[in-house]
Amino acid sequence: MSLKRVVLLLLFACSLKVVGAQGKYQWKEATAGGYTYKYVSDDPMKARFYTLKNGLTVILSVNKKDPRIQTLIGTRAGSDNDPKDHTGLAHYLEHLLFKGTEKFGSLDWAKEKPLINQISDLYDKYNKTTDPAARKAVYHEIDSVSGVAAKYAIANEYDKMMSGMGAQGTNAHTWVEETIYEEDIPSNAVDKYLTVQAERFRDPVFRLFHTELEAVYEEKNRGLDNDGRKVYETMLAALFPTHNYGQQSTIGTVEHLKNPNLKVIREFYNEYYVPNNMAIVMAGDFDPDYVIKSIDQKFSYMKAKPVKEYKPAPEAPIKSPVVKEVLGPDAESVDIAFRMPGALDTKSNLVLGVLSAILQNGKAGLVDLNINRQQKVLNANVSVLGLKDYSIFSLSGKAKQGQTLEEVKALLLGQLDILRKGDFDETLVKAIVNNAKLSELQGLESNNNRATALMDGFIKSRGKNWQYDVAYVDDMGTVNKKQIVDYANKYLDDNYVIIYKRKGEDKNIEKVEKPAITPVEVNREAQSPFLQQITAMPATPVKPQWLDYEKDIQKASLGNTDMMYVQNKDNGLFHLYYRFDMGTWNDKKLSLAAQYLQYLSTDKYTSEQISKEFYNIACNFSVSASAENTTIAISGLQENFDKAVTLFEHVIANCKPNEEALAALKGRLQKARADSKLNKGAIMKGVVNYAMYGAKNPFNNQLSQAELDGISASELVTILHELPTYKHTVIYWGPQSLAAAAADVKKLHPLPASFKTAPEAVKFVKGNQDKNQVLFADYDMVQTEVNWLRNSAVYNPANTAVVTLFNSYFGGGMGSVVFQTIRESKALAYSTYAFYASPDKKDERYSVVAYVGSQADKMNEAISGMNELLNDIPRADKLLQTAKESMRQDIETERITNDGIIFSYLAAQKLGLNTDIRKQVYESIDKLSFDDVKKFHDENLAHKPYTYCIVASEKKVSMDDLKKYGDVKKLTLEEIFGY
């Protein structure tokens, strides 16, 4: 249940509204199945908006592409609505709504209830107690009573029910104006899903609170280690000195987190979780008439209440720059943010959307061409965050080597000067609209995109402005240059907040200290009658669909290579790939050459003109080099196929060396490499690679400084010119027939008489863990992160079913043994998992990977807890059955489509397979037992040597403690990164 913000990347899903959705986009009303609903004419989602008698909003969008449904249940309440003296409360409540009710999550509610009430009273007492010794005594009593209450609780029963019905992506998030509960369910699980959700929100029980409280503490501490999060919160606080956007952190202050009050949380639930403040959104494969009737029947118990909306006084204008500074170990950056009119101001947000696309659209914007294309900074970005009361427009950038953040700031603000003067091509607006239409077409395929956009509309306007959302892309085309210039001059002046993120020690960090918590029972095998009722509900089986590679993929000969083909029967989009069986393991320079191409001109076009040309025809190209493959990808609207492919072929064949661009690229690469050494995620990835392969590994297979310095522009251009002369496969997905597509590609893509032989690839071999070892990397952080690594047996396709089941049962989700034990029972971590990682090549080895991120002072307990599970897998037959049913549902409802069919085949080939292995796995599910899982665990995980990969602050962990786990090797950044 991570605290996160869903950011809509596609313009059709944008919360920005438009001035007037006239003409074809009109609200209409219809009746079907006995229920009246509203809809917007010509809405590509065909969304139906219902308001039930109790005020509950239901929004449905049918999409039959896959037999699955994205569901969201949301309330228009978030951290804005937290009481001033209990910040973080909405987020606490989000966590507690996974704990069950009197009907599920409990072994014996009659015995559990008085203990839950006693715990609530104790927290009330704890909240009002100030003496440290007295508080400690009260918490000891909370811990004691919680231990007794836990004997009657069934941990994670909600997750078990959802997993058992085949749900994926079980999650929730809290933000400033919303709390959203998320599930992706099979289309045959509608009745089960709605029955569970109706009960979930009926009268939730706040059980297992003190261990969940500890998980929130860990979440807070993880945020304290995240420099990006600190910049974001500092920006909000400066932009909104009185509004709760800036004055109430969603996760809460440390002081408030340490003083929770269950009674106040209950009051919040009673006030805001009412039908007239909530919505159920579903997008996917279902019968809307059946679904609305079911929702009405199951949620009719909810009673409407008046809801007090958060309506703050307007913020005073910002009259001069507000300068803030954030210190931390990660790379330096600068953010410039403007407070803009909110998402309900349709006129403002239409112009703001176009203005931001003129500044940056990935290809032809002012920031794209004037800063990123010319490599004037390490990178620069523009973003718009649309909230209900205010929007936030921001520019951000990172400095090159030897460049100051002040210089980056000047470059970013310089683009606003250009806007204010109107020094841009107005015809860019037409291209922006065409590219937005392309994004809209792509986005409609995703149920998640649909549901998220619809819920966002409900949170901001109760869905009343949906017609403006639908019309948004068309109405972008009505914005003219004068409007953009006037808007920029009105809103974008010296009225900004600037945040300098500088490298240094943050001495103001106050971590949340861990209270003394006794591990509690999780009653892994217990099942409530309610769960049994849900399991017994009938569900029409969904028939799995296997790929038949010989039938599903057609081939055509293109001279000395083949084209693999799948037809797009849904729309006018195409994807064309040239896939080479060589990558950076063959030549480390390939990745640099691929990056270099975007900065090069030809004899006919400058690099800027090339970028503009592709943007004008709403097409894209990319060249990317991975370890073993290099891929050229061209995509867009089929009507522009010939133009796009012709232009790319011209670019790859005629690009010219540019020494100045290469020097800038080398400088930026050196800075990016230096910044990676400041990133704890990159450091951990490097340590794990070191553990897996040894000192020379794929992660540090990088150009040395001397190699980088020695590369010339002509050398890289030669690599690009010669790339098409190496053996490659052509892949086409699009609306054309096989014959027409093959003829087009043959005409546009010249092939040599014979292909060149690729350079021999360097080989990386997974090492053996013969004894325990600790690889340690020092990083200034609050938490300690530990990865366990062990290389195991060589890939065997016959093991795929048991590996899949083991991962689900043991450590792959919130209902797994690892999560229940480490987080739910012992409260040792916010994030923890363990799995048996499969290789992607037939002769490679599996690896055991486990992870715990905990407070530094809980490291030893966390390691001990994980080691117990690695050595002894607990038996829980009912949990195993849930994992098996989840496997079955996942396979039955998975649909591999579009070019995914071809890439599935290529992945299978790499593993030595010629058929869809999911069929073999599916047919094995019923034959698998706990004995199979235990045998697998004992043979591959139990009592084996491991390498412990630990990233932590030397100031917070003891080297003597680390030596208990094996010989300690402290890795330098040069050893980790290879430069």
XYZ file of C-alpha atoms in Angstrom, residues 80-655:
576
model
C -5.809 17.989 2.855
C -8.557 16.694 5.134
C -6.293 15.483 7.955
C -6.876 17.227 11.292
C -4.120 19.760 11.966
C -2.955 17.808 15.010
C -3.091 14.389 13.299
C -1.339 14.712 9.934
C -0.836 11.400 8.149
C -4.212 10.166 9.379
C -5.768 9.568 5.931
C -2.717 7.507 5.009
C -2.907 5.488 8.251
C -6.536 4.765 7.475
C -5.648 3.584 3.976
C -3.382 0.933 5.516
C -6.049 -0.136 8.020
C -8.643 -0.748 5.333
C -6.714 -3.891 4.412
C -7.218 -5.389 7.899
C -10.763 -6.669 7.548
C -14.085 -6.353 9.347
C -15.895 -8.373 11.965
C -16.686 -10.900 9.189
C -13.201 -11.391 7.748
C -9.784 -11.063 9.292
C -11.060 -12.495 12.585
C -11.113 -15.966 14.127
C -13.563 -15.010 16.875
C -14.984 -11.498 16.740
C -16.763 -11.795 20.074
C -13.428 -12.383 21.819
C -11.436 -10.012 19.636
C -13.787 -7.015 19.902
C -13.204 -6.097 23.590
C -9.457 -6.308 23.018
C -9.691 -4.013 19.959
C -11.695 -1.532 22.045
C -9.118 -1.733 24.834
C -6.303 -1.060 22.348
C -8.190 1.956 20.997
C -8.569 3.331 24.540
C -4.880 2.739 25.225
C -3.853 4.658 22.111
C -6.096 7.490 23.217
C -4.300 7.442 26.566
C -0.902 7.194 24.864
C -1.764 10.169 22.650
C -2.506 12.323 25.701
C 0.478 11.160 27.793
C 3.599 13.326 27.633
C 5.970 11.889 30.259
C 8.470 9.617 28.406
C 8.504 6.916 31.089
C 4.721 6.894 31.313
C 4.418 6.735 27.503
C 6.771 3.770 27.438
C 4.645 1.995 30.038
C 1.453 2.643 28.065
C 3.062 1.381 24.857
C 4.222 -1.752 26.665
C 0.603 -2.333 27.606
C -0.477 -1.700 23.988
C 2.093 -4.241 22.837
C 0.887 -6.777 25.414
C -2.828 -6.438 24.627
C -2.088 -6.389 20.877
C -0.315 -9.731 21.230
C -3.437 -11.235 22.807
C -5.744 -9.637 20.230
C -3.583 -10.962 17.389
C -4.363 -14.523 18.471
C -7.882 -13.888 17.151
C -6.790 -12.078 13.978
C -6.134 -13.509 10.529
C -3.395 -11.427 8.966
C -3.705 -10.552 5.264
C -7.014 -12.320 4.802
C -8.098 -9.548 2.439
C -5.034 -10.174 0.269
C -5.682 -13.928 0.324
C -9.250 -13.423 -0.902
C -8.173 -11.104 -3.689
C -5.297 -13.350 -4.715
C -7.588 -16.380 -4.660
C -9.990 -14.768 -7.129
C -7.082 -13.889 -9.435
C -6.642 -10.206 -8.592
C -3.393 -8.489 -9.511
C -1.917 -5.176 -8.405
C -3.641 -5.130 -5.005
C -2.700 -1.688 -3.729
C -3.865 1.719 -2.552
C -2.518 5.231 -2.376
C -3.234 8.408 -0.453
C -2.533 11.881 -1.764
C -3.639 15.420 -1.049
C -7.238 15.142 -2.299
C -7.824 11.438 -2.605
C -7.494 7.936 -1.252
C -7.828 5.255 -3.923
C -8.073 1.457 -3.536
C -6.902 -0.526 -6.554
C -7.496 -4.033 -7.919
C -7.091 -5.643 -11.348
C -9.523 -8.581 -11.393
C -10.461 -11.341 -13.855
C -13.685 -10.632 -15.704
C -15.337 -13.673 -14.072
C -14.662 -12.400 -10.531
C -17.087 -9.440 -10.517
C -19.478 -10.978 -7.972
C -16.672 -12.031 -5.645
C -14.973 -8.655 -5.931
C -18.089 -6.605 -5.218
C -19.080 -8.826 -2.274
C -15.658 -8.390 -0.690
C -15.532 -4.632 -1.293
C -19.048 -4.043 0.032
C -18.079 -5.820 3.242
C -14.668 -4.119 3.386
C -16.194 -0.642 3.588
C -19.178 -1.604 5.759
C -17.531 -1.313 9.170
C -13.755 -1.839 9.050
C -11.934 -3.129 12.110
C -8.629 -1.447 12.920
C -6.811 -4.600 13.999
C -3.077 -5.374 14.047
C -2.546 -1.641 14.300
C 0.753 -1.459 16.146
C 2.584 -3.642 13.605
C 1.038 -1.656 10.731
C 2.072 1.511 12.525
C 5.635 0.258 12.408
C 5.298 -0.307 8.639
C 4.248 3.339 8.251
C 7.267 4.381 10.343
C 9.461 2.474 7.900
C 7.703 4.164 4.991
C 8.438 7.546 6.577
C 12.096 6.633 7.091
C 12.384 5.529 3.472
C 11.073 8.967 2.505
C 13.732 10.597 4.652
C 16.340 8.728 2.573
C 14.793 9.975 -0.665
C 16.215 13.329 -1.767
C 13.570 13.625 -4.501
C 10.808 13.312 -1.893
C 12.446 15.987 0.242
C 12.670 18.369 -2.737
C 9.003 17.748 -3.552
C 7.819 18.425 0.010
C 10.008 21.528 0.277
C 8.567 22.822 -3.006
C 4.980 22.299 -1.813
C 5.654 23.986 1.517
C 7.105 27.050 -0.228
C 4.413 27.268 -2.917
C 1.600 26.853 -0.400
C 2.406 28.638 2.870
C -1.228 28.417 4.034
C -2.907 25.739 1.876
C -2.743 22.149 3.119
C -0.980 21.129 -0.100
C 2.119 22.563 1.506
C 1.287 22.500 5.196
C 0.259 18.854 5.679
C 2.563 16.111 4.449
C 0.593 13.121 3.205
C 2.595 10.675 5.280
C 2.521 13.001 8.305
C 5.042 14.618 10.608
C 7.287 12.513 12.817
C 5.594 13.955 15.916
C 2.107 13.047 14.711
C 3.202 9.609 13.503
C 4.423 8.859 17.016
C 1.080 9.874 18.508
C -1.665 8.054 16.599
C -5.253 7.991 17.829
C -7.585 5.254 16.605
C -10.669 7.155 17.716
C -9.745 10.149 15.557
C -9.049 7.791 12.629
C -12.539 6.306 13.110
C -14.059 9.795 13.098
C -12.266 10.525 9.808
C -13.611 7.299 8.295
C -17.167 8.052 9.405
C -17.004 11.576 7.997
C -15.440 10.979 4.584
C -16.093 7.355 3.618
C -19.727 7.980 2.725
C -21.379 7.189 -0.633
C -21.906 10.790 -1.723
C -18.136 11.309 -1.371
C -17.031 8.084 -3.072
C -16.858 6.492 -6.519
C -16.446 3.014 -7.927
C -14.708 3.006 -11.308
C -14.386 -0.112 -13.486
C -12.790 -0.401 -16.920
C -12.540 -3.660 -18.839
C -14.461 -6.722 -19.962
C -17.906 -6.795 -18.303
C -21.629 -6.295 -18.850
C -22.340 -2.757 -17.558
C -26.054 -3.451 -16.994
C -25.252 -6.430 -14.776
C -22.449 -4.614 -12.946
C -24.457 -1.495 -12.049
C -27.300 -3.613 -10.697
C -24.846 -5.645 -8.586
C -23.140 -2.538 -7.219
C -26.498 -1.006 -6.328
C -27.587 -4.138 -4.476
C -24.355 -4.604 -2.558
C -23.634 -0.969 -1.645
C -27.185 0.231 -0.956
C -26.519 -0.131 2.803
C -24.325 2.978 2.649
C -26.059 6.104 3.938
C -25.335 9.582 2.585
C -24.120 12.275 4.963
C -23.205 15.913 4.486
C -19.472 16.192 3.764
C -17.553 19.300 4.681
C -15.246 20.116 1.783
C -11.831 21.588 2.394
C -12.166 25.162 1.117
C -9.104 27.201 2.068
C -8.609 30.915 1.687
C -6.736 31.856 -1.507
C -2.960 32.003 -1.268
C -1.386 35.458 -1.445
C 0.489 36.073 -4.707
C 4.200 35.274 -4.822
C 5.830 38.584 -5.734
C 9.497 37.614 -5.867
C 11.486 34.366 -6.085
C 11.350 32.163 -2.984
C 14.676 30.361 -2.647
C 15.041 27.074 -0.747
C 17.853 24.560 -0.372
C 17.752 20.808 0.268
C 20.801 18.808 1.329
C 21.345 15.109 0.768
C 23.724 12.502 -0.656
C 22.089 12.164 -4.102
C 22.969 14.154 -7.249
C 22.430 17.916 -7.359
C 19.516 19.472 -9.233
C 17.409 22.621 -9.481
C 13.607 22.875 -9.587
C 11.641 26.028 -10.462
C 7.924 25.876 -9.663
C 5.028 28.257 -10.324
C 1.657 28.207 -8.577
C -1.031 28.226 -11.270
C -4.838 28.208 -11.402
C -6.336 24.862 -10.431
C -7.736 22.089 -12.581
C -11.272 23.470 -12.388
C -10.196 26.597 -14.298
C -10.770 25.097 -17.722
C -9.589 28.092 -19.703
C -6.297 28.385 -17.837
C -5.523 24.709 -17.984
C -6.129 24.353 -21.688
C -3.600 27.084 -22.425
C -1.197 25.740 -19.791
C -1.309 22.299 -21.394
C -0.421 23.662 -24.829
C 2.195 26.003 -23.371
C 3.948 23.141 -21.546
C 3.980 21.054 -24.762
C 5.534 23.972 -26.652
C 8.250 24.042 -24.033
C 8.778 20.270 -24.034
C 7.256 17.435 -26.006
C 10.229 15.106 -26.318
C 11.260 16.246 -29.788
C 10.429 19.748 -30.940
C 9.815 21.849 -27.829
C 11.924 24.833 -26.805
C 13.576 22.907 -23.970
C 14.032 19.874 -26.236
C 15.791 21.815 -28.974
C 17.456 24.720 -27.179
C 18.718 22.883 -24.098
C 18.604 19.083 -24.314
C 19.375 18.759 -28.029
C 22.269 21.203 -27.672
C 23.420 19.414 -24.502
C 23.600 22.630 -22.532
C 22.779 20.797 -19.274
C 22.850 17.177 -18.126
C 19.080 17.053 -18.594
C 16.113 19.395 -18.346
C 12.389 18.731 -17.934
C 9.047 20.521 -17.855
C 5.996 19.219 -16.002
C 2.459 20.184 -15.019
C 0.814 18.772 -11.906
C -2.909 19.472 -11.977
C -4.571 19.616 -8.564
C -8.095 20.737 -7.796
C -7.385 24.073 -6.125
C -4.087 24.910 -7.828
C -1.857 23.457 -10.519
C 1.927 23.396 -10.367
C 4.018 24.231 -13.423
C 7.678 23.383 -13.019
C 11.003 23.286 -14.807
C 13.867 21.169 -13.543
C 17.420 20.424 -14.533
C 20.715 18.832 -13.582
C 24.078 20.442 -14.201
C 26.830 19.214 -16.508
C 30.362 18.719 -15.264
C 31.745 22.098 -14.180
C 28.365 23.817 -14.467
C 26.601 25.501 -11.550
C 22.941 25.078 -10.674
C 22.605 28.836 -11.079
C 23.671 28.469 -14.714
C 21.066 25.720 -15.207
C 18.464 28.028 -13.674
C 19.347 30.801 -16.135
C 18.975 28.452 -19.114
C 15.579 27.221 -17.916
C 14.239 30.708 -17.259
C 15.588 31.772 -20.649
C 13.045 29.482 -22.326
C 10.271 31.326 -20.513
C 11.662 34.576 -21.887
C 11.313 33.126 -25.392
C 7.699 32.207 -24.642
C 6.869 35.643 -23.288
C 8.316 37.248 -26.432
C 6.471 34.828 -28.721
C 9.677 33.615 -30.404
C 8.299 30.182 -31.357
C 6.630 28.622 -34.378
C 2.845 28.647 -33.982
C 2.499 25.705 -36.383
C 3.927 23.554 -33.574
C 0.419 23.517 -32.054
C -0.882 21.388 -34.938
C 1.891 18.847 -34.387
C 1.153 18.827 -30.659
C -2.473 17.936 -31.388
C -1.504 15.162 -33.831
C 0.876 13.615 -31.320
C -1.768 13.897 -28.602
C -4.184 11.973 -30.827
C -1.541 9.282 -31.252
C -1.140 9.059 -27.471
C -4.901 8.883 -27.052
C -5.113 5.978 -29.480
C -2.358 4.100 -27.657
C -3.782 4.834 -24.234
C -7.267 3.505 -24.941
C -5.938 -0.056 -24.943
C -5.081 0.124 -21.237
C -7.810 -0.459 -18.658
C -5.604 1.202 -16.081
C -5.323 4.382 -18.168
C -9.085 4.486 -18.587
C -9.902 3.891 -14.919
C -7.251 6.304 -13.651
C -8.447 9.109 -15.927
C -12.069 8.576 -14.899
C -11.239 8.495 -11.196
C -9.086 11.611 -11.550
C -12.087 13.375 -13.069
C -14.245 12.304 -10.143
C -11.734 13.509 -7.541
C -11.399 16.929 -9.142
C -14.941 17.678 -10.345
C -17.094 14.681 -9.380
C -16.905 13.813 -13.083
C -18.874 16.914 -14.069
C -16.083 18.130 -16.349
C -15.628 14.854 -18.230
C -16.874 16.397 -21.473
C -13.957 18.832 -21.301
C -11.526 15.937 -20.799
C -12.946 14.160 -23.841
C -12.720 17.321 -25.952
C -9.284 18.276 -24.640
C -7.169 17.052 -27.563
C -9.424 18.653 -30.182
C -9.636 21.905 -28.261
C -5.864 22.175 -28.000
C -5.955 23.064 -31.661
C -7.993 26.199 -30.912
C -5.261 27.788 -28.785
C -3.430 30.515 -30.655
C -0.081 32.200 -30.231
C -1.487 35.360 -28.648
C -3.212 33.341 -25.920
C 0.024 31.500 -25.133
C 2.104 34.688 -25.024
C -0.472 36.543 -22.917
C -0.699 33.601 -20.532
C 3.083 33.356 -20.149
C 3.349 37.059 -19.408
C 0.506 36.892 -16.893
C 1.555 33.838 -14.896
C 5.273 33.191 -15.502
C 7.371 35.997 -14.124
C 9.412 36.228 -10.909
C 6.585 34.591 -8.965
C 8.310 31.241 -8.553
C 9.805 28.963 -5.935
C 13.286 27.640 -6.655
C 14.725 24.603 -4.879
C 18.444 23.947 -5.044
C 19.147 20.303 -4.224
C 22.791 20.298 -3.150
C 25.056 17.493 -2.043
C 25.697 17.557 1.691
C 24.664 16.161 5.022
C 21.106 16.909 6.081
C 21.456 17.482 9.807
C 17.739 18.094 10.270
C 16.617 14.522 9.588
C 14.637 13.107 12.479
C 13.935 9.443 11.952
C 10.974 7.703 13.552
C 12.412 5.553 16.334
C 11.178 2.000 16.582
C 9.041 1.127 19.602
C 9.461 -2.217 21.347
C 7.208 -4.646 19.486
C 6.691 -8.308 20.314
C 6.033 -10.455 17.228
C 2.354 -11.317 16.877
C 0.451 -14.313 15.568
C -0.545 -14.243 11.893
C -2.680 -17.418 11.944
C -1.528 -18.329 8.491
C -3.791 -21.375 8.109
C -6.951 -19.806 9.499
C -9.906 -18.937 7.278
C -13.004 -16.997 8.176
C -16.432 -18.262 7.093
C -16.616 -15.156 4.903
C -13.504 -16.177 2.947
C -14.965 -19.653 2.517
C -18.187 -18.060 1.254
C -16.259 -15.993 -1.309
C -14.261 -19.019 -2.443
C -17.456 -21.036 -2.921
C -19.142 -18.394 -5.099
C -19.538 -19.672 -8.659
C -17.443 -18.113 -11.401
C -17.665 -19.000 -15.071
C -14.237 -20.342 -16.044
C -12.226 -18.250 -18.458
C -10.600 -20.401 -21.095
C -6.861 -19.762 -21.363
C -5.481 -18.821 -24.753
C -2.139 -20.267 -25.778
C 0.102 -18.868 -28.430
C 0.799 -21.047 -31.427
C 3.925 -19.392 -32.708
C 3.711 -21.060 -36.113
C 0.169 -19.787 -36.680
C 0.192 -16.514 -34.765
C 3.363 -15.208 -36.395
C 3.685 -14.973 -40.155
C 6.971 -14.593 -41.949
C 8.120 -13.100 -45.211
C 11.521 -13.263 -46.837
C 13.370 -9.983 -47.302
C 16.409 -11.069 -49.261
C 18.842 -12.585 -46.777
C 16.721 -11.999 -43.676
C 13.163 -12.597 -42.537
C 10.369 -10.289 -41.496
C 8.199 -11.483 -38.596
C 4.658 -10.174 -38.838
C 1.526 -9.790 -36.706
C -1.375 -7.741 -38.038
C -2.903 -4.878 -36.053
C -6.649 -5.204 -36.563
C -7.632 -2.570 -33.997
C -6.348 0.788 -35.236
C -3.950 2.595 -37.569
C -0.751 2.275 -35.496
C 2.415 0.498 -36.609
C 5.617 -0.662 -34.894
C 8.658 -1.559 -36.998
C 11.808 -3.027 -35.464
C 15.231 -4.025 -36.753
C 16.548 -6.409 -34.104
C 20.260 -7.226 -34.063
C 21.731 -10.169 -32.140
C 24.565 -8.086 -30.784
C 24.798 -5.548 -28.005
C 27.164 -3.928 -25.559
C 28.683 -7.299 -24.683
C 29.867 -7.388 -28.301
C 30.931 -3.751 -28.388
C 30.739 -1.359 -25.434
C 30.688 1.569 -27.867
C 27.260 0.585 -29.252
C 25.363 2.275 -26.444
C 27.331 5.501 -26.873
C 26.777 5.452 -30.643
C 23.032 4.943 -30.112
C 22.908 7.992 -27.808
C 25.059 10.027 -30.184
C 22.712 9.630 -33.174
C 20.106 12.097 -31.871
C 22.624 14.953 -31.987
C 23.766 14.383 -35.572
C 22.883 16.141 -38.799
C 22.975 14.788 -42.347
C 23.774 16.385 -45.671
C 20.079 17.354 -45.994
C 18.848 17.997 -42.439
C 20.114 19.415 -39.184
C 19.457 17.326 -36.059
C 16.818 19.897 -35.078
C 15.041 19.524 -38.427
C 15.087 15.726 -38.113
C 13.444 15.923 -34.707
C 10.821 18.364 -35.956
C 10.075 16.234 -39.035
C 9.342 13.155 -36.927
C 7.204 15.174 -34.533
C 5.240 16.753 -37.379
C 4.230 13.339 -38.742
C 3.506 11.950 -35.227
C 6.149 9.243 -35.521
C 9.059 8.178 -33.350
C 12.349 6.395 -33.727
C 14.892 5.091 -31.259
C 18.127 3.121 -31.275
C 18.899 1.217 -28.096
C 21.640 -1.214 -27.168
C 21.169 -3.755 -24.377
C 23.677 -6.401 -23.322
C 22.962 -8.871 -26.132
C 20.685 -7.032 -28.563
C 20.508 -3.731 -30.375
C 17.086 -2.561 -31.501
C 16.018 0.109 -33.943
C 12.350 0.986 -33.377
C 10.168 3.155 -35.613
C 6.510 3.726 -34.733
C 3.544 5.957 -35.416
C 0.533 6.223 -37.712
C 0.535 3.819 -40.660
C -0.438 6.656 -42.997
C 3.037 8.089 -42.358
C 4.924 4.773 -42.491
C 6.794 5.497 -45.717
C 7.800 8.996 -44.598
C 9.034 7.807 -41.203
C 11.036 4.835 -42.481
C 12.500 6.823 -45.391
C 13.594 9.585 -43.051
C 15.167 7.194 -40.567
C 17.017 5.277 -43.286
C 18.388 8.581 -44.544
C 19.531 9.544 -41.039
C 21.279 6.257 -40.210
C 23.016 6.165 -43.614
C 24.016 9.819 -43.891
C 24.649 11.105 -40.363
